């Protein structure tokens, strides 16, 4: 039987993930002062690697975390080390270790880089892709820079846990009456054949699958309209679906216990196919 | 010479703080999923311990972190271990270790409890108390549950670092045109003899010094008015001061490069005296 202990790369050193210890004065531990990326591996290759690296660079820049060199080789190593055919890679980069002090101004810290990978022994979201998911709406009480992919994720954790406690699969955030995101996904809806998603802002993560689908639907001749979506539109939509690196594209069948449209899933299914087909290339 | 290596208590075990390593799958590290408290030690005793413990219990409850027993004995041990006459105690309680997954619903996790303490070899804020501090105003872009004392503190870190980069000492957050807090303090102002501070809400931490002063000023016959404070009131005030466990009470002399009032500091000085006098009892 294959050794299933996951191996990670921490500051360029190979470690077993379940043994990995990090300093208690890492600012990720004390302040959630870190950024991250999740990549999907199809057929041993990280999908849309360049796009994920560009977003990571943007997060590091926005957080003023300096001194991070190219980690592509380590990402590929983490996939090879764990002999991953289908799976994912998690990258977390913290600002570094320092005595606890909110301010990082003029501190020359060395970022800590964790890269872990795990194989999917079965498809992670096949059931969800087939059956769709149910969601609750939830006040978007996250901070004002959700466009930066940081580990300050408590609001996301609380909302997703709340959804689970209510028997739903996930939560869709509503800010000032408008849809922002899922708890770890972007949101699309379809009404009378038109596909819509909220425009980028400080309240929305620039999802890699979101942008991929905007491009792909445009090439299909059905451009996605990036426009604010009022909460009520969710309940009038023909289709609602969420997208993320791991979820790809998944239909939402119920929102706050109300069925979405008449159960149509044409566009969500196409969205998923567009992602998966491209990933197979 | 005295051994200055700080000792901490991690999950009831004594460790050197500079050697302490924590599991990389601690949710504090992955999500900032932890709450904390900072206590001030005067003459070997933690000041307002009961109040800090009550707030900690409230944070744990709000975050649904369960299974934390009474940590008072460990707090006292951390003070004794480090032979602290004057100093501080830092308590951080994370939800526990688990494979990375936003939701914590129905997971039986064991919280990790870190208690560290350090002595103040000189008074930590004597200069600030004597000279006052300068601040910038900053958009309050923190999340919607600032009343819970969690380590999701990136917005606070960014604002304080921004202040330092501009040559100021700290930042005061403004939300929808109104004062909420400092980057790690509560805010008071004085106008024509009346002391005001913003009322408690989800945007404001129920500061222990804040409540202490509300009670103490009331006993002095000068009750604090808890009322929303418009940003402009800062610039019309006779005095502005901030309060926190470590800062006690400190005058703000400049806001966005404009001097506060005519430099009067009567009430701020009294506030500090009320705290320090009570701490000496």
XYZ file of C-alpha atoms in Angstrom:
562
model
C 0.000 0.000 0.000
C 1.185 3.448 -0.883
C 2.530 5.666 1.887
C -0.192 8.249 2.399
C 1.708 10.517 4.758
C 1.696 13.883 3.057
C 4.961 15.651 2.439
C 5.263 19.407 2.456
C 7.988 21.903 1.673
C 8.540 24.444 4.442
C 11.088 27.137 3.703
C 12.549 24.928 1.000
C 12.981 21.949 3.306
C 11.037 18.727 2.834
C 8.944 17.704 5.873
C 6.067 15.421 6.737
C 3.016 17.666 6.974
C 1.665 15.905 10.083
C 4.971 16.569 11.866
C 5.408 20.155 10.758
C 5.729 22.642 13.588
C 6.024 26.381 13.061
C 7.338 29.077 15.409
C 4.751 30.501 17.804
C 5.963 33.979 16.897
C 5.057 33.544 13.227
C 2.802 36.488 12.462
C 0.405 34.092 10.717
C -0.220 32.545 14.142
C -0.469 35.835 16.046
C -2.282 38.062 13.542
C -3.375 35.907 10.608
C -0.674 37.860 8.771
C -0.250 35.616 5.725
C -1.503 35.157 2.177
C -2.288 31.911 0.422
C -3.246 30.139 -2.799
C -4.939 26.846 -3.556
C -4.112 25.178 -6.882
C -5.841 22.262 -8.540
C -3.673 19.511 -9.974
C -5.031 17.664 -13.027
C -2.957 14.820 -14.453
C 0.094 15.755 -12.344
C 0.051 19.394 -13.502
C -1.017 22.506 -11.583
C -3.805 24.103 -13.610
C -3.565 27.819 -14.424
C -0.284 28.081 -12.526
C 0.686 31.419 -14.085
C -2.646 32.958 -13.061
C -2.317 31.715 -9.471
C 1.259 33.020 -9.273
C 0.145 36.419 -10.580
C -2.586 36.616 -7.930
C -0.139 35.528 -5.218
C 2.258 38.280 -6.302
C -0.612 40.774 -6.115
C -1.545 39.593 -2.580
C 2.069 39.844 -1.403
C 2.334 43.308 -2.907
C -0.920 44.512 -1.313
C 0.215 43.197 2.061
C 3.720 44.607 1.626
C 5.284 41.178 2.207
C 8.692 41.370 0.577
C 11.508 38.998 -0.299
C 9.565 36.037 -1.680
C 11.355 34.384 -4.579
C 9.809 32.257 -7.307
C 8.129 29.215 -5.747
C 7.078 27.440 -8.948
C 9.802 24.790 -8.642
C 8.724 23.992 -5.071
C 5.092 23.712 -6.156
C 6.096 21.184 -8.802
C 8.274 19.352 -6.263
C 5.382 19.131 -3.793
C 3.285 17.468 -6.503
C 6.057 15.037 -7.389
C 6.930 14.264 -3.768
C 3.357 13.203 -3.088
C 3.044 11.414 -6.454
C -0.101 13.368 -7.223
C -2.105 12.538 -10.308
C -5.259 14.425 -9.286
C -5.128 16.669 -6.251
C -4.370 20.105 -4.903
C -1.540 22.285 -3.681
C -1.821 24.699 -0.756
C 0.626 27.604 -0.562
C 0.794 29.861 2.492
C 3.260 32.699 2.883
C 3.422 34.546 6.175
C 5.199 37.828 6.784
C 7.684 36.073 9.096
C 8.594 35.663 12.743
C 8.755 38.599 15.141
C 7.954 39.451 18.753
C 4.231 40.296 18.905
C 3.705 43.850 17.716
C 0.941 44.956 15.349
C 3.158 47.174 13.251
C 5.507 45.639 10.722
C 6.842 48.983 9.530
C 10.589 49.012 8.949
C 10.973 45.443 10.193
C 13.130 43.317 7.917
C 11.287 40.017 8.285
C 11.871 36.798 6.385
C 8.640 35.289 5.043
C 7.827 31.687 5.919
C 6.725 29.655 2.920
C 4.651 26.515 3.352
C 3.771 24.416 0.310
C 1.740 21.293 0.868
C -0.015 19.027 -1.585
C -2.506 16.253 -1.336
C -3.923 13.752 -3.798
C -7.630 13.319 -4.431
C -8.250 9.586 -4.181
C -11.790 10.194 -5.395
C -13.069 13.299 -7.171
C -13.513 15.936 -4.425
C -16.807 17.359 -5.661
C -18.356 14.768 -7.927
C -21.443 14.379 -5.766
C -21.895 18.154 -5.543
C -21.423 18.478 -9.294
C -24.097 15.858 -9.907
C -26.635 16.851 -7.249
C -25.907 20.548 -6.768
C -25.651 22.181 -3.361
C -27.921 24.075 -0.986
C -26.886 27.423 0.483
C -27.971 30.021 2.971
C -27.563 33.741 2.495
C -25.423 35.361 5.163
C -24.545 38.959 5.987
C -21.111 39.723 4.523
C -19.305 40.726 7.687
C -15.814 40.199 6.306
C -13.247 42.967 6.220
C -12.931 45.591 3.504
C -10.103 43.935 1.521
C -11.563 40.611 0.428
C -9.791 41.135 -2.870
C -6.557 40.126 -1.112
C -6.273 36.391 -0.470
C -5.218 36.415 3.195
C -5.711 33.874 5.982
C -7.853 36.340 7.992
C -10.687 33.928 7.240
C -12.715 33.816 10.433
C -15.829 35.328 8.902
C -15.681 32.734 6.120
C -15.220 29.937 8.665
C -18.114 31.157 10.803
C -20.457 31.536 7.824
C -19.653 28.106 6.405
C -20.042 26.492 9.834
C -23.363 28.285 10.282
C -24.527 26.898 6.922
C -23.535 23.381 7.955
C -25.296 23.747 11.299
C -28.467 24.624 9.373
C -28.111 21.594 7.128
C -26.953 23.601 4.102
C -23.714 23.104 2.187
C -22.467 26.650 2.007
C -23.209 30.351 2.479
C -23.517 33.195 -0.020
C -22.514 36.563 1.391
C -24.789 39.588 1.026
C -23.376 43.084 1.549
C -25.693 46.068 1.548
C -28.364 44.037 -0.208
C -26.027 42.736 -2.914
C -24.350 39.395 -3.565
C -20.585 39.384 -3.053
C -19.251 35.800 -2.880
C -19.689 32.348 -1.446
C -17.751 31.500 1.712
C -14.885 30.290 -0.514
C -16.159 30.746 -4.062
C -17.451 33.269 -6.586
C -21.128 33.441 -7.523
C -22.761 33.497 -10.972
C -26.418 33.559 -11.946
C -28.339 33.061 -15.171
C -31.559 34.861 -16.050
C -33.232 34.550 -19.440
C -29.997 33.274 -20.937
C -27.857 36.114 -19.590
C -24.973 35.138 -17.288
C -24.120 37.617 -14.543
C -21.505 37.857 -11.813
C -20.689 40.740 -9.449
C -17.937 43.070 -10.718
C -14.542 43.028 -9.021
C -14.224 45.303 -6.012
C -12.563 45.281 -2.625
C -15.340 42.946 -1.461
C -14.650 40.232 -4.028
C -11.725 37.926 -4.580
C -10.575 37.933 -8.197
C -11.221 34.217 -8.574
C -9.078 32.402 -11.123
C -12.058 30.225 -12.197
C -14.243 33.346 -12.262
C -11.939 35.035 -14.769
C -11.411 31.814 -16.700
C -15.171 31.478 -17.180
C -15.622 35.132 -18.130
C -13.084 34.567 -20.897
C -14.437 31.163 -21.883
C -18.106 32.228 -22.060
C -17.074 35.248 -24.106
C -15.333 32.926 -26.570
C -18.540 30.872 -26.654
C -20.448 33.967 -27.742
C -22.303 34.325 -24.452
C -20.418 37.070 -22.581
C -20.778 37.262 -18.805
C -22.183 40.561 -17.582
C -20.188 41.885 -14.616
C -22.832 43.839 -12.781
C -23.983 44.184 -9.158
C -26.470 41.440 -8.273
C -29.235 42.346 -5.875
C -30.034 39.690 -3.281
C -33.526 39.322 -4.722
C -32.162 38.394 -8.127
C -30.931 35.135 -6.601
C -34.526 34.143 -6.003
C -35.649 35.118 -9.502
C -32.749 33.463 -11.332
C -33.071 30.481 -13.662
C -29.718 29.170 -12.452
C -27.226 30.050 -9.714
C -23.792 28.478 -9.538
C -20.580 28.931 -7.609
C -17.028 28.542 -8.861
C -13.716 27.866 -7.170
C -10.437 26.129 -7.826
C -11.570 22.927 -6.129
C -15.322 23.160 -6.760
C -14.833 24.071 -10.430
C -18.499 25.022 -11.085
C -21.399 23.722 -9.009
C -25.127 24.385 -9.271
C -26.972 25.855 -6.333
C -30.312 24.080 -6.044
C -31.748 25.765 -2.954
C -31.156 29.158 -1.350
C -32.566 29.724 2.131
C -34.731 26.636 1.575
C -36.230 28.004 -1.648
C -35.583 26.117 -4.890
C -33.606 27.980 -7.557
C -35.580 28.435 -10.804
C -37.090 25.262 -12.164
C -33.971 23.181 -11.561
C -32.352 24.059 -14.880
C -28.567 23.488 -14.932
C -27.520 24.008 -18.539
C -25.119 26.894 -18.005
C -23.610 25.530 -14.784
C -22.943 22.238 -16.543
C -21.380 24.069 -19.464
C -19.241 26.132 -17.058
C -17.930 22.970 -15.482
C -17.273 21.409 -18.877
C -15.373 24.497 -20.045
C -13.071 24.251 -17.005
C -12.566 20.501 -17.083
C -12.065 20.328 -20.855
C -9.372 22.992 -20.690
C -7.728 21.245 -17.765
C -7.462 18.058 -19.812
C -5.469 19.753 -22.569
C 22.634 38.902 35.394
C 19.093 37.614 35.428
C 18.031 35.054 32.850
C 15.854 37.035 30.459
C 14.607 34.131 28.373
C 10.855 34.289 28.615
C 8.941 31.260 29.760
C 5.474 30.452 28.517
C 2.843 27.874 29.331
C 1.552 26.009 26.284
C -1.241 23.553 26.912
C -0.249 23.477 30.573
C 3.381 22.671 29.842
C 6.189 25.065 30.657
C 8.326 26.056 27.649
C 10.801 28.717 26.608
C 8.843 31.145 24.446
C 11.669 31.519 21.912
C 11.714 27.738 21.432
C 7.966 27.232 21.228
C 6.762 25.590 18.052
C 3.089 24.986 17.277
C 1.491 22.564 14.819
C 1.117 23.901 11.277
C -2.463 22.625 11.272
C -3.451 24.833 14.208
C -6.438 26.796 12.945
C -4.864 29.956 14.360
C -2.111 29.513 11.763
C -4.420 28.612 8.868
C -7.421 30.885 9.506
C -6.557 33.240 12.373
C -9.086 31.135 14.269
C -8.175 32.143 17.827
C -9.105 34.622 20.531
C -6.755 36.437 22.889
C -6.348 38.715 25.886
C -3.572 41.007 27.075
C -3.316 41.643 30.814
C -1.229 44.251 32.612
C 0.733 43.136 35.670
C 1.303 45.737 38.372
C 3.346 44.721 41.443
C 3.256 41.015 40.476
C -0.554 40.956 40.135
C -2.680 40.839 36.967
C -4.895 43.926 37.054
C -8.646 43.486 36.515
C -8.192 39.735 36.054
C -11.885 38.945 36.555
C -12.876 41.441 33.861
C -10.362 40.026 31.379
C -11.533 36.479 32.108
C -15.159 37.501 31.586
C -14.298 39.040 28.217
C -12.280 35.968 27.237
C -15.265 33.761 28.086
C -17.454 35.996 25.940
C -15.023 35.759 22.992
C -14.844 31.965 23.283
C -18.612 31.788 23.432
C -19.096 34.054 20.401
C -16.599 31.964 18.434
C -18.104 28.697 19.646
C -14.729 27.524 20.958
C -15.566 24.926 23.574
C -13.741 22.967 26.247
C -11.507 25.672 27.746
C -11.121 25.275 31.489
C -10.182 27.980 33.986
C -6.762 29.390 33.083
C -6.322 31.740 36.052
C -3.785 29.488 37.778
C -1.682 29.314 34.602
C -1.788 33.093 34.247
C -0.475 33.468 37.791
C 2.161 30.793 37.111
C 3.350 32.615 33.995
C 3.867 35.746 36.085
C 5.744 33.841 38.772
C 7.838 31.840 36.277
C 9.118 35.048 34.717
C 9.476 36.782 38.108
C 7.411 39.687 36.861
C 7.042 42.754 39.044
C 5.715 45.048 36.273
C 4.792 43.539 32.938
C 2.136 41.881 30.844
C 0.551 38.529 30.117
C -0.557 37.415 26.648
C -3.183 34.681 26.373
C -4.116 33.121 23.025
C -6.609 30.309 22.635
C -7.055 28.730 19.225
C -9.865 26.418 18.214
C -7.402 23.536 17.834
C -5.632 21.453 15.210
C -7.426 20.033 12.187
C -6.820 19.366 8.495
C -7.505 22.630 6.641
C -11.242 23.071 6.175
C -13.125 26.320 6.740
C -16.013 24.707 8.610
C -15.581 23.652 12.202
C -19.139 22.392 12.532
C -19.424 19.122 14.437
C -15.674 18.811 14.804
C -14.594 17.925 18.328
C -11.383 19.960 18.491
C -9.144 20.533 21.483
C -8.235 24.212 21.919
C -4.555 25.143 22.156
C -3.822 27.521 25.015
C -0.731 29.710 24.970
C 0.040 31.903 27.973
C 3.169 34.014 27.831
C 4.335 36.818 30.066
C 7.038 39.418 29.895
C 8.422 41.941 32.338
C 8.618 45.645 31.620
C 12.164 46.630 32.498
C 11.181 50.247 31.964
C 7.642 51.657 31.877
C 6.256 50.727 28.429
C 4.511 54.014 27.712
C 6.060 56.632 29.977
C 7.263 58.757 27.080
C 3.860 58.566 25.366
C 2.130 59.437 28.627
C 4.341 62.480 29.063
C 4.460 63.726 25.491
C 1.233 62.390 24.031
C 1.020 60.706 20.638
C 0.203 61.695 17.084
C -2.337 59.769 15.031
C -3.773 59.526 11.566
C -7.402 58.797 10.803
C -7.901 55.634 8.758
C -10.900 54.025 7.115
C -12.214 51.277 9.403
C -11.949 48.342 7.029
C -12.017 45.677 9.751
C -14.652 42.964 9.805
C -18.117 43.272 11.325
C -17.368 41.602 14.679
C -14.705 43.798 16.223
C -16.475 43.263 19.527
C -14.890 39.789 19.626
C -11.196 39.810 20.528
C -9.833 37.535 17.791
C -6.421 37.329 16.138
C -7.897 38.249 12.732
C -5.926 41.467 13.140
C -4.578 42.215 9.689
C -6.535 45.438 9.271
C -5.197 46.651 12.606
C -1.643 45.697 11.611
C -1.925 47.439 8.246
C -3.397 50.624 9.757
C -0.778 50.857 12.496
C 2.025 50.206 9.993
C 0.577 52.885 7.713
C 0.583 55.343 10.627
C 4.221 54.550 11.373
C 5.173 54.925 7.724
C 3.658 58.426 7.833
C 5.600 59.325 10.976
C 2.567 59.053 13.276
C 2.270 56.807 16.327
C -1.098 55.246 15.687
C -4.326 55.242 13.682
C -7.909 56.030 14.675
C -10.487 54.126 12.648
C -13.394 55.965 11.008
C -16.437 53.977 9.864
C -19.184 55.707 7.915
C -17.950 59.079 9.128
C -17.807 58.061 12.771
C -14.978 57.200 15.154
C -14.808 53.559 16.182
C -11.456 52.756 17.815
C -7.699 53.127 17.670
C -5.731 50.314 16.021
C -5.492 48.628 19.439
C -7.249 51.024 21.809
C -10.537 52.769 22.572
C -11.013 56.466 21.889
C -12.373 59.198 24.191
C -12.762 62.914 23.603
C -13.499 65.896 25.786
C -15.471 68.959 24.664
C -16.472 71.758 27.029
C -15.895 69.476 30.008
C -18.019 66.626 28.661
C -16.273 63.282 28.139
C -17.515 61.172 25.238
C -16.728 57.744 23.830
C -18.506 55.748 21.097
C -21.170 53.342 22.402
C -20.528 49.599 22.277
C -21.466 47.919 19.021
C -20.170 45.172 16.766
C -17.553 47.646 15.549
C -16.031 48.306 18.971
C -14.142 46.114 21.391
C -15.543 46.353 24.910
C -12.243 47.612 26.313
C -11.563 46.779 29.951
C -9.933 50.204 30.508
C -12.808 51.822 28.602
C -15.369 50.358 31.018
C -13.140 51.000 34.022
C -12.966 54.692 33.108
C -16.690 54.949 32.427
C -17.269 53.670 35.962
C -14.484 55.735 37.505
C -15.485 59.029 35.870
C -19.077 58.393 36.930
C -17.902 57.970 40.524
C -15.996 61.258 40.116
C -19.248 63.007 39.205
C -18.286 63.480 35.557
C -20.127 60.689 33.705
C -18.857 59.647 30.292
C -21.430 60.066 27.534
C -21.542 56.982 25.288
C -22.602 58.495 22.005
C -21.542 58.215 18.367
C -18.647 60.562 17.634
C -18.539 62.138 14.201
C -15.095 62.303 12.644
C -15.270 66.106 12.658
C -15.729 66.186 16.413
C -12.134 64.955 16.737
C -10.961 68.201 15.210
C -13.188 70.358 17.416
C -12.377 68.560 20.693
C -10.510 70.095 23.618
C -8.874 66.730 24.329
C -8.665 63.353 22.632
C -7.174 60.327 24.360
C -6.888 56.612 23.777
C -7.040 53.837 26.341
C -5.812 50.260 26.425
C -4.482 47.702 28.858
C -0.872 48.580 28.117
C -1.271 52.233 27.133
C -3.549 52.977 30.124
C -4.628 56.465 28.943
C -2.600 58.573 26.524
C -3.270 62.029 25.096
C -3.501 62.486 21.362
C -1.723 65.708 20.462
C -2.073 65.694 16.691
C -4.592 64.123 14.321
C -3.777 64.102 10.620
C -1.121 66.728 11.357
C -3.596 69.085 13.046
C -3.098 69.896 16.746
C -5.869 68.749 19.096
C -7.510 71.668 20.947
C -5.069 73.995 22.677
C -2.963 71.169 24.068
C -5.038 70.738 27.222
C -4.575 67.337 28.913
C -6.457 67.576 32.204
C -8.939 64.782 31.630
C -6.464 62.423 29.944
C -4.097 62.895 32.875
C -6.928 62.256 35.314
C -7.938 59.134 33.355
C -4.428 57.776 33.630
C -4.285 58.607 37.325
C -7.604 56.845 37.958
C -6.245 53.674 36.333
C -2.823 53.755 37.941
C -4.103 54.659 41.405
C -6.534 51.769 41.359
C -3.817 49.427 40.099
C -1.656 50.345 43.097
C -4.317 49.271 45.613
